[in-house]
Amino acid sequence: MNSQQDGPARGVLSRGVAVLAALLVLGGCAASRVEESRQANTGMKSDEAIVILGRATYNERQTETSFTECVSDVLESGSRPIRLISQSEFQDKLYPWFEPRTAPTSADDLGRLFSKPGVQEQIENSKVRYLAWIDGDTITIDKGGSFSCTVSSFGGGCFGISFWEEDASYQASIWDLENLTNAGKISADSNGTSYLAGLILPIPIMARPGNAACKGLGNQLKAFLTQDETPQEG
Amino acid sequence: MLNNIKMMVKYLVDINRNVRAVIGGVNSWCCGVVSLALLVTLTGCVTSLDVTGSLPTPLVDPMPARIGVYYSDEFKTFAHEESISEQGTFKIRLGDHNFRFFEGVLGGMFESVVHVGEPPVTGDVSKEIDGVLVPKIIKYGFLTPGVSGLKFYSASIHYRVTLYDMAGKEIGDWVIVGYGKSESQLFGKGEALQKASEMAIRDGGAKLVTGLQGQSGVKAWLAGVRDGEVGG
């Protein structure tokens, strides 16, 4: 029985390795696009800060906390880090005005919010100059293949391949809390296909479009805040 | 390019089926035993968690009234236990954090707050307050991604908040629903459910802070307090 299976097994293994090698070359890539729309000039003093807030709604979609944390990491890193105040710290200090069902939905509501007792003082004391509302999520738009792992008395292993295509689409609305205006918007879209191949061991080949969108949006947001650019149409 | 890869996937799927058929025939009884053991392990799983979180003080002008608050033992020790088929048993203790959260929220909403017994309140303490507030948890519920089909754990808490005057007469009662959700994490369902429950408590507190003062019964009661018609 063993000798009969050796031939086909070798063939399967060699073809599998070839497919895996092809996937390693072709797979794991995410294509990204970042667009910016500026409504006002921006700039930050060294002691001024920004807060990154994830937009939460009570339907089936919500901006992932991991995405807002990733954007925060991008802003805080690099040669010109930006001072950040965490979402939880900001929401606690201004409780209950930035909770999912009480937060302002547009920059036009800022004037009304600032008239509430203590709100303006709290924001000025924290030196928060900008709010960036992140809206969007990553969804799986296609998936397929077959992948399974087997455990038996003779050993175990995984075999097969599965893939899933994800689309990450996010938008940051930047509000200027000094002028109580909408400073602009940045959108980032990324798409990629990930694979999970099994050749005894499971081998993931991840495209991570969410990560690509985060890096693109974070870097663009950093440039948007620290550079004075002439207003663009759009 | 994607089509080529999908064709390769189909090819591998066919091979996979054949290999599994051979291995499955030889070791089917063994796999059955292992699967059964795994099933017993998974269904016997218990997720036990204590809800925790920050305790913010609301950024509002306090209402010009002195309030007594009665927290029942049931409120302070509230816990929820539920078994879900193929997902195990969930034991969620939220009473302690919920109690401390309400203490902070109500502490910022009124001029002064004292703990009192069940209304009507008598004795010396009755002279120091203008009314009694009794919060209760009517219902707690949660959904797992396995049940909802979404990427999130979600939780909801139904509160009933009742305001009594100093004679123990009910001025009004309001049902407040707090919602919360948190993205699911691999091997972290307890953490996600903890976060969703914490968010539900925060949301309920926010509704209380922003909504209570606008209730007609509360407005009339506050007017009476201001005019010296009620209170101890």
Coordinates of C-alpha atoms in Angstrom, one line a residue:
Chain A
M1 CA 0.0 0.0 0.0
N2 CA 2.9 2.4 0.8
S3 CA 4.7 1.7 -2.4
Q4 CA 1.5 2.4 -4.4
Q5 CA 1.0 5.7 -2.7
D6 CA 4.6 6.9 -2.9
G7 CA 4.4 7.9 -6.6
P8 CA 1.2 10.0 -6.5
A9 CA 2.2 11.4 -3.2
R10 CA 5.5 12.7 -4.5
G11 CA 3.7 14.2 -7.5
V12 CA 1.2 15.9 -5.3
L13 CA 3.9 17.3 -3.1
S14 CA 6.1 18.6 -5.9
R15 CA 3.0 20.2 -7.6
G16 CA 2.0 21.7 -4.3
V17 CA 5.4 23.2 -3.7
A18 CA 5.3 24.7 -7.2
V19 CA 1.9 26.2 -6.5
L20 CA 3.0 27.5 -3.2
A21 CA 6.1 29.1 -4.7
A22 CA 3.9 30.8 -7.3
L23 CA 1.6 32.1 -4.6
L24 CA 4.5 33.4 -2.6
V25 CA 5.5 35.4 -5.7
L26 CA 2.0 36.4 -6.8
G27 CA 0.0 36.5 -3.5
G28 CA 0.2 38.6 -0.4
C29 CA 0.1 41.9 -2.3
A30 CA -2.4 44.7 -1.6
A31 CA -3.1 47.5 -4.1
S32 CA -3.8 50.9 -2.4
R33 CA -5.2 54.3 -3.4
V34 CA -5.2 57.4 -1.1
E35 CA -7.0 60.6 -1.9
E36 CA -7.1 63.9 -0.1
S37 CA -9.6 66.7 -0.1
R38 CA -8.5 69.9 1.7
Q39 CA -10.9 72.6 2.9
A40 CA -8.6 74.7 5.0
N41 CA -4.9 75.3 5.7
T42 CA -3.5 73.2 8.6
G43 CA -0.5 73.3 10.9
M44 CA 0.4 72.1 14.4
K45 CA 2.5 73.6 17.1
S46 CA 4.7 71.2 18.9
D47 CA 2.5 71.1 22.1
E48 CA -0.7 70.6 20.1
A49 CA -2.3 67.2 19.8
I50 CA -4.7 65.2 17.7
V51 CA -7.2 62.6 18.7
I52 CA -8.0 59.7 16.4
L53 CA -11.6 58.5 16.9
G54 CA -13.2 55.5 15.3
R55 CA -16.8 56.1 14.2
A56 CA -19.1 53.5 15.9
T57 CA -22.6 52.8 14.8
Y58 CA -25.1 50.3 15.9
N59 CA -25.6 48.5 12.6
E60 CA -23.5 45.7 11.3
R61 CA -20.5 47.9 10.4
Q62 CA -18.0 49.6 12.7
T63 CA -14.5 50.9 12.3
E64 CA -12.1 48.4 13.9
T65 CA -10.2 49.5 17.0
S66 CA -7.1 47.8 15.6
F67 CA -7.3 50.2 12.6
T68 CA -7.5 53.4 14.6
E69 CA -4.6 52.1 16.8
C70 CA -2.6 51.4 13.6
V71 CA -3.2 55.0 12.3
S72 CA -2.2 56.3 15.8
D73 CA 1.1 54.3 15.6
V74 CA 1.9 55.8 12.2
L75 CA 1.3 59.4 13.4
E76 CA 3.4 58.8 16.5
S77 CA 6.4 57.2 14.7
G78 CA 8.9 58.5 12.2
S79 CA 11.1 61.6 12.1
R80 CA 8.3 64.1 12.9
P81 CA 6.0 62.4 15.4
I82 CA 2.7 64.1 16.2
R83 CA 1.4 64.4 19.8
L84 CA -1.6 62.1 20.3
I85 CA -4.2 61.8 23.0
S86 CA -5.7 58.4 23.1
Q87 CA -9.4 57.8 22.3
S88 CA -10.2 56.4 25.7
E89 CA -8.5 59.2 27.6
F90 CA -10.3 61.9 25.4
Q91 CA -13.7 60.1 25.8
D92 CA -13.3 59.8 29.5
K93 CA -12.4 63.5 30.0
L94 CA -15.3 64.6 27.8
Y95 CA -17.8 62.0 29.0
P96 CA -20.6 61.7 27.8
W97 CA -20.2 63.9 24.8
F98 CA -18.1 61.6 22.6
E99 CA -19.8 58.3 23.1
P100 CA -21.2 56.5 20.0
R101 CA -24.7 57.9 20.4
T102 CA -23.9 61.4 21.7
A103 CA -20.8 62.3 19.6
P104 CA -21.2 65.2 17.0
T105 CA -21.8 63.9 13.5
S106 CA -20.5 66.9 11.6
A107 CA -18.1 69.8 12.3
D108 CA -21.2 72.1 12.2
D109 CA -22.2 70.6 15.6
L110 CA -19.0 71.7 17.3
G111 CA -20.3 75.1 18.2
R112 CA -23.2 73.6 20.0
L113 CA -20.9 71.1 21.8
F114 CA -18.5 73.8 22.8
S115 CA -21.3 75.8 24.5
K116 CA -21.8 72.9 27.0
P117 CA -20.3 73.5 30.4
G118 CA -16.6 72.6 30.7
V119 CA -16.2 71.2 27.1
Q120 CA -14.2 74.0 25.6
E121 CA -12.1 74.4 28.8
Q122 CA -11.3 70.6 28.8
I123 CA -10.3 70.6 25.1
E124 CA -8.1 73.8 25.5
N125 CA -6.4 72.3 28.6
S126 CA -5.6 69.1 26.7
K127 CA -4.3 71.2 23.8
V128 CA -6.3 69.1 21.3
R129 CA -6.1 71.0 18.0
Y130 CA -7.6 68.4 15.7
L131 CA -10.0 65.5 15.7
A132 CA -9.8 62.8 13.0
W133 CA -12.9 60.7 12.7
I134 CA -12.1 57.4 11.0
D135 CA -15.0 55.8 9.2
G136 CA -14.9 52.5 7.3
D137 CA -14.0 48.9 7.6
T138 CA -12.5 45.9 5.9
I139 CA -14.8 43.3 4.4
T140 CA -14.3 40.0 2.7
I141 CA -15.7 40.2 -0.9
D142 CA -14.7 36.8 -2.2
K143 CA -13.5 33.5 -0.8
G144 CA -13.0 29.9 -1.9
G145 CA -10.9 26.8 -1.9
S146 CA -10.7 24.0 0.5
F147 CA -8.3 23.5 3.4
S148 CA -8.4 20.8 6.1
C149 CA -6.1 19.5 8.8
T150 CA -6.3 15.8 9.9
V151 CA -5.0 14.2 13.0
S152 CA -4.7 10.4 13.1
S153 CA -2.8 7.7 15.0
F154 CA -0.2 7.8 12.2
G155 CA 0.4 11.5 12.5
G156 CA -1.3 14.5 11.1
G157 CA -1.1 17.4 8.7
C158 CA -2.9 20.0 6.7
F159 CA -3.7 19.9 3.0
G160 CA -5.4 22.1 0.5
I161 CA -5.6 25.8 -0.1
S162 CA -8.1 28.5 0.6
F163 CA -8.2 32.1 -0.4
W164 CA -10.1 35.2 0.5
E165 CA -10.2 38.6 -1.1
E166 CA -10.6 41.6 1.2
D167 CA -11.5 45.2 0.5
A168 CA -10.5 47.9 3.0
S169 CA -12.1 51.3 2.6
Y170 CA -11.6 54.1 5.2
Q171 CA -12.1 57.8 5.3
A172 CA -10.7 60.3 7.8
S173 CA -12.6 63.5 8.5
I174 CA -10.3 66.1 10.1
W175 CA -12.0 68.7 12.3
D176 CA -10.1 71.8 13.4
L177 CA -11.1 72.4 17.1
E178 CA -9.5 75.9 17.1
N179 CA -11.6 77.2 14.2
L180 CA -14.5 74.8 14.7
T181 CA -14.3 73.8 11.0
N182 CA -13.9 70.8 8.8
A183 CA -10.3 70.9 7.7
G184 CA -10.6 68.2 5.1
K185 CA -10.9 64.5 4.3
I186 CA -8.6 61.7 3.4
S187 CA -9.7 58.4 2.0
A188 CA -7.7 55.2 1.6
D189 CA -8.8 52.1 -0.3
S190 CA -6.9 48.9 -0.5
N191 CA -7.7 45.5 -2.0
G192 CA -5.8 42.2 -1.7
T193 CA -6.1 38.4 -1.7
S194 CA -4.8 36.2 1.0
Y195 CA -4.1 32.5 0.9
L196 CA -3.8 29.7 3.4
A197 CA -1.9 26.8 1.9
G198 CA -1.5 23.4 3.6
L199 CA 1.5 21.2 2.8
I200 CA 1.7 19.2 6.1
L201 CA 2.1 22.6 7.9
P202 CA -0.4 25.4 7.3
I203 CA 1.3 28.3 5.5
P204 CA -0.5 31.6 5.5
I205 CA 0.3 34.2 2.8
M206 CA -1.5 37.3 4.0
A207 CA -2.2 40.4 1.8
R208 CA -3.3 42.6 4.8
P209 CA -5.2 45.3 2.8
G210 CA -6.3 46.8 6.2
N211 CA -2.7 47.4 7.1
A212 CA -1.9 48.9 3.7
A213 CA -4.9 51.3 4.0
C214 CA -3.8 52.2 7.5
K215 CA -0.2 53.0 6.5
G216 CA -1.4 55.0 3.5
L217 CA -4.0 57.0 5.4
G218 CA -1.7 57.5 8.4
N219 CA 1.2 58.9 6.3
Q220 CA -1.2 61.1 4.3
L221 CA -2.8 62.4 7.5
K222 CA 0.6 63.2 8.9
A223 CA 1.5 65.2 5.8
F224 CA -1.9 66.9 5.8
L225 CA -1.5 68.1 9.4
T226 CA 2.0 69.3 9.3
Q227 CA 2.2 70.9 5.9
D228 CA 0.5 74.1 4.8
E229 CA -0.8 73.4 1.3
T230 CA -2.9 75.5 -1.0
P231 CA -6.6 74.4 -0.8
Q232 CA -7.5 71.9 -3.5
E233 CA -10.8 71.5 -5.2
G234 CA -12.8 68.4 -4.4
Chain B
M1 CA -4.0 36.3 -12.8
L2 CA -6.7 35.7 -10.2
N3 CA -8.4 33.3 -12.5
N4 CA -5.2 31.3 -12.9
I5 CA -4.8 31.1 -9.2
K6 CA -8.5 30.0 -8.8
M7 CA -7.9 27.2 -11.3
M8 CA -4.9 26.1 -9.3
V9 CA -7.0 26.1 -6.2
K10 CA -9.7 23.9 -7.9
Y11 CA -6.9 21.5 -8.9
L12 CA -5.7 21.3 -5.3
V13 CA -9.2 20.9 -4.0
D14 CA -9.7 17.8 -6.1
I15 CA -6.4 16.3 -4.9
N16 CA -7.3 17.2 -1.4
R17 CA -10.6 15.3 -1.6
N18 CA -8.8 12.2 -2.9
V19 CA -6.1 12.2 -0.3
R20 CA -8.7 12.7 2.5
A21 CA -10.7 9.8 1.1
V22 CA -7.7 7.5 1.5
I23 CA -6.7 8.7 4.9
G24 CA -10.3 8.9 6.1
G25 CA -11.0 5.3 5.1
V26 CA -8.0 3.9 7.1
N27 CA -8.4 6.0 10.1
S28 CA -12.0 6.9 10.3
W29 CA -12.6 5.4 13.8
C30 CA -9.5 7.2 15.1
C31 CA -10.7 10.5 13.7
G32 CA -14.1 9.9 15.2
V33 CA -12.6 9.5 18.6
V34 CA -10.5 12.6 18.3
S35 CA -13.4 14.6 16.9
L36 CA -15.6 13.5 19.8
A37 CA -12.9 14.5 22.3
L38 CA -12.6 17.9 20.6
L39 CA -16.4 18.4 20.6
V40 CA -16.6 17.5 24.3
T41 CA -13.8 19.9 25.1
L42 CA -15.3 22.8 23.1
T43 CA -18.9 22.4 24.3
G44 CA -17.7 22.0 27.9
C45 CA -15.9 25.4 27.6
V46 CA -16.9 28.1 30.1
T47 CA -16.1 31.8 29.6
S48 CA -16.1 33.5 32.9
L49 CA -15.4 37.2 33.1
D50 CA -15.6 40.3 35.3
V51 CA -16.5 43.5 33.6
T52 CA -14.1 46.3 34.3
G53 CA -13.2 49.7 32.8
S54 CA -12.6 53.3 33.5
L55 CA -15.0 55.4 35.7
P56 CA -15.4 58.8 34.2
T57 CA -17.2 61.7 35.9
P58 CA -19.7 63.4 33.6
L59 CA -18.8 66.8 32.3
V60 CA -22.1 68.5 33.1
D61 CA -23.5 71.1 35.4
P62 CA -24.9 69.2 38.4
M63 CA -28.7 69.4 39.0
P64 CA -29.5 71.7 41.9
A65 CA -30.8 68.9 44.1
R66 CA -29.6 66.6 46.8
I67 CA -30.3 63.0 45.9
G68 CA -30.3 59.7 47.9
V69 CA -29.6 56.6 45.9
Y70 CA -30.7 53.1 46.8
Y71 CA -28.5 50.4 45.2
S72 CA -30.0 47.0 45.9
D73 CA -27.7 44.0 46.5
E74 CA -29.1 42.6 43.3
F75 CA -27.9 45.7 41.4
K76 CA -24.4 45.6 43.0
T77 CA -23.8 42.0 42.4
F78 CA -25.6 41.5 39.1
A79 CA -24.3 38.6 37.0
H80 CA -25.5 36.9 33.9
E81 CA -25.1 33.2 32.9
E82 CA -26.1 31.8 29.6
S83 CA -25.3 28.6 27.7
I84 CA -25.1 28.8 23.9
S85 CA -25.1 25.6 21.9
E86 CA -21.6 24.8 20.5
Q87 CA -20.2 27.9 22.1
G88 CA -20.2 27.0 25.8
T89 CA -21.3 28.7 28.9
F90 CA -20.8 32.4 29.5
K91 CA -20.6 33.8 33.1
I92 CA -20.5 37.6 33.1
R93 CA -20.2 39.5 36.4
L94 CA -21.0 43.1 35.7
G95 CA -22.6 44.2 39.0
D96 CA -19.5 45.7 40.7
H97 CA -18.3 47.8 37.8
N98 CA -21.8 48.9 36.9
F99 CA -22.4 50.0 40.6
R100 CA -19.2 52.0 40.7
F101 CA -19.9 53.5 37.2
F102 CA -23.3 54.7 38.4
E103 CA -21.8 56.1 41.6
G104 CA -19.4 58.3 39.4
V105 CA -22.2 59.3 37.0
L106 CA -24.8 60.2 39.6
G107 CA -22.1 61.9 41.7
G108 CA -21.5 64.3 38.8
M109 CA -25.2 64.8 38.0
F110 CA -26.4 66.1 41.4
E111 CA -25.4 68.7 43.9
S112 CA -24.8 66.0 46.5
V113 CA -25.4 62.2 46.6
V114 CA -25.8 59.9 49.6
H115 CA -26.5 56.2 49.8
V116 CA -29.8 55.4 51.4
G117 CA -32.1 52.4 52.1
E118 CA -35.1 51.4 50.1
P119 CA -37.7 54.3 49.9
P120 CA -39.5 55.7 51.8
V121 CA -36.4 57.1 53.6
T122 CA -36.9 58.1 57.2
G123 CA -34.6 59.4 60.0
D124 CA -31.9 62.1 59.9
V125 CA -30.7 61.3 56.4
S126 CA -34.2 62.2 55.0
K127 CA -33.5 65.8 56.0
E128 CA -30.4 65.9 53.8
I129 CA -32.0 64.9 50.6
D130 CA -34.7 66.1 48.2
G131 CA -35.6 62.7 46.6
V132 CA -34.5 59.1 46.1
L133 CA -33.3 57.5 42.9
V134 CA -33.4 53.7 42.5
P135 CA -31.6 52.2 39.5
K136 CA -32.3 48.6 38.5
I137 CA -31.1 46.3 35.8
I138 CA -34.1 44.7 34.1
K139 CA -32.3 42.7 31.5
Y140 CA -28.8 42.0 30.1
G141 CA -28.2 40.2 26.8
F142 CA -25.4 39.6 24.4
L143 CA -24.7 38.2 21.0
T144 CA -21.7 36.4 19.8
P145 CA -20.4 36.5 16.2
G146 CA -21.5 32.9 15.9
V147 CA -25.1 33.9 16.7
S148 CA -25.3 37.2 14.9
G149 CA -23.1 36.4 11.9
L150 CA -21.3 39.7 12.4
K151 CA -17.7 40.4 13.2
F152 CA -18.6 41.7 16.7
Y153 CA -19.7 40.7 20.1
S154 CA -22.5 43.0 21.2
A155 CA -24.2 43.5 24.6
S156 CA -27.2 45.4 25.8
I157 CA -28.4 46.4 29.3
H158 CA -32.0 47.5 30.0
Y159 CA -32.1 49.7 33.1
R160 CA -35.1 51.1 35.0
V161 CA -34.4 54.3 36.9
T162 CA -37.2 55.4 39.3
L163 CA -37.3 58.7 41.2
Y164 CA -39.3 59.0 44.4
D165 CA -40.2 62.0 46.5
M166 CA -39.5 62.1 50.2
A167 CA -42.9 60.6 51.0
G168 CA -41.9 57.5 49.0
K169 CA -44.3 58.5 46.1
E170 CA -43.1 57.7 42.6
I171 CA -42.3 60.8 40.6
G172 CA -41.5 58.9 37.4
D173 CA -39.6 56.0 36.0
W174 CA -37.6 55.6 32.9
V175 CA -36.2 52.7 30.9
I176 CA -32.8 53.2 29.5
V177 CA -31.1 50.8 27.1
G178 CA -27.3 50.8 26.8
Y179 CA -25.6 49.1 23.8
G180 CA -22.1 48.2 23.3
K181 CA -20.1 46.1 20.8
S182 CA -16.5 45.1 20.3
E183 CA -14.8 43.3 17.5
S184 CA -14.1 39.7 17.9
Q185 CA -10.6 38.4 18.4
L186 CA -9.1 35.0 17.8
F187 CA -8.8 33.3 21.2
G188 CA -10.2 36.4 22.9
K189 CA -13.9 36.1 23.1
G190 CA -13.9 36.9 26.9
E191 CA -12.0 40.1 26.2
A192 CA -14.3 41.2 23.4
L193 CA -17.5 40.4 25.5
Q194 CA -16.0 42.3 28.4
K195 CA -15.4 45.3 26.2
A196 CA -18.9 45.1 24.7
S197 CA -20.4 45.0 28.2
E198 CA -18.3 47.9 29.4
M199 CA -19.4 49.9 26.4
A200 CA -23.1 49.0 27.1
I201 CA -22.7 50.4 30.7
R202 CA -21.0 53.6 29.4
D203 CA -23.8 54.0 26.8
G204 CA -26.5 53.5 29.4
G205 CA -24.7 56.1 31.7
A206 CA -24.5 58.6 28.8
K207 CA -28.2 58.2 28.1
L208 CA -29.0 58.8 31.8
V209 CA -26.8 61.9 31.9
T210 CA -28.1 63.5 28.7
G211 CA -31.7 62.4 29.1
L212 CA -32.8 62.5 32.7
Q213 CA -32.9 66.2 33.2
G214 CA -35.2 66.6 30.2
Q215 CA -37.9 64.4 31.6
S216 CA -41.1 66.3 32.6
G217 CA -41.3 64.6 36.0
V218 CA -37.7 65.5 36.8
K219 CA -38.3 69.1 35.6
A220 CA -41.3 69.5 37.9
W221 CA -39.4 67.9 40.8
L222 CA -36.4 70.3 40.3
A223 CA -38.8 73.3 40.2
G224 CA -40.3 72.1 43.5
V225 CA -36.8 71.7 45.0
R226 CA -35.9 75.2 43.9
D227 CA -39.1 76.7 45.3
G228 CA -38.5 74.8 48.6
E229 CA -41.7 72.7 48.2
V230 CA -39.9 69.3 48.5
G231 CA -36.9 68.0 50.4
G232 CA -36.1 67.3 54.0

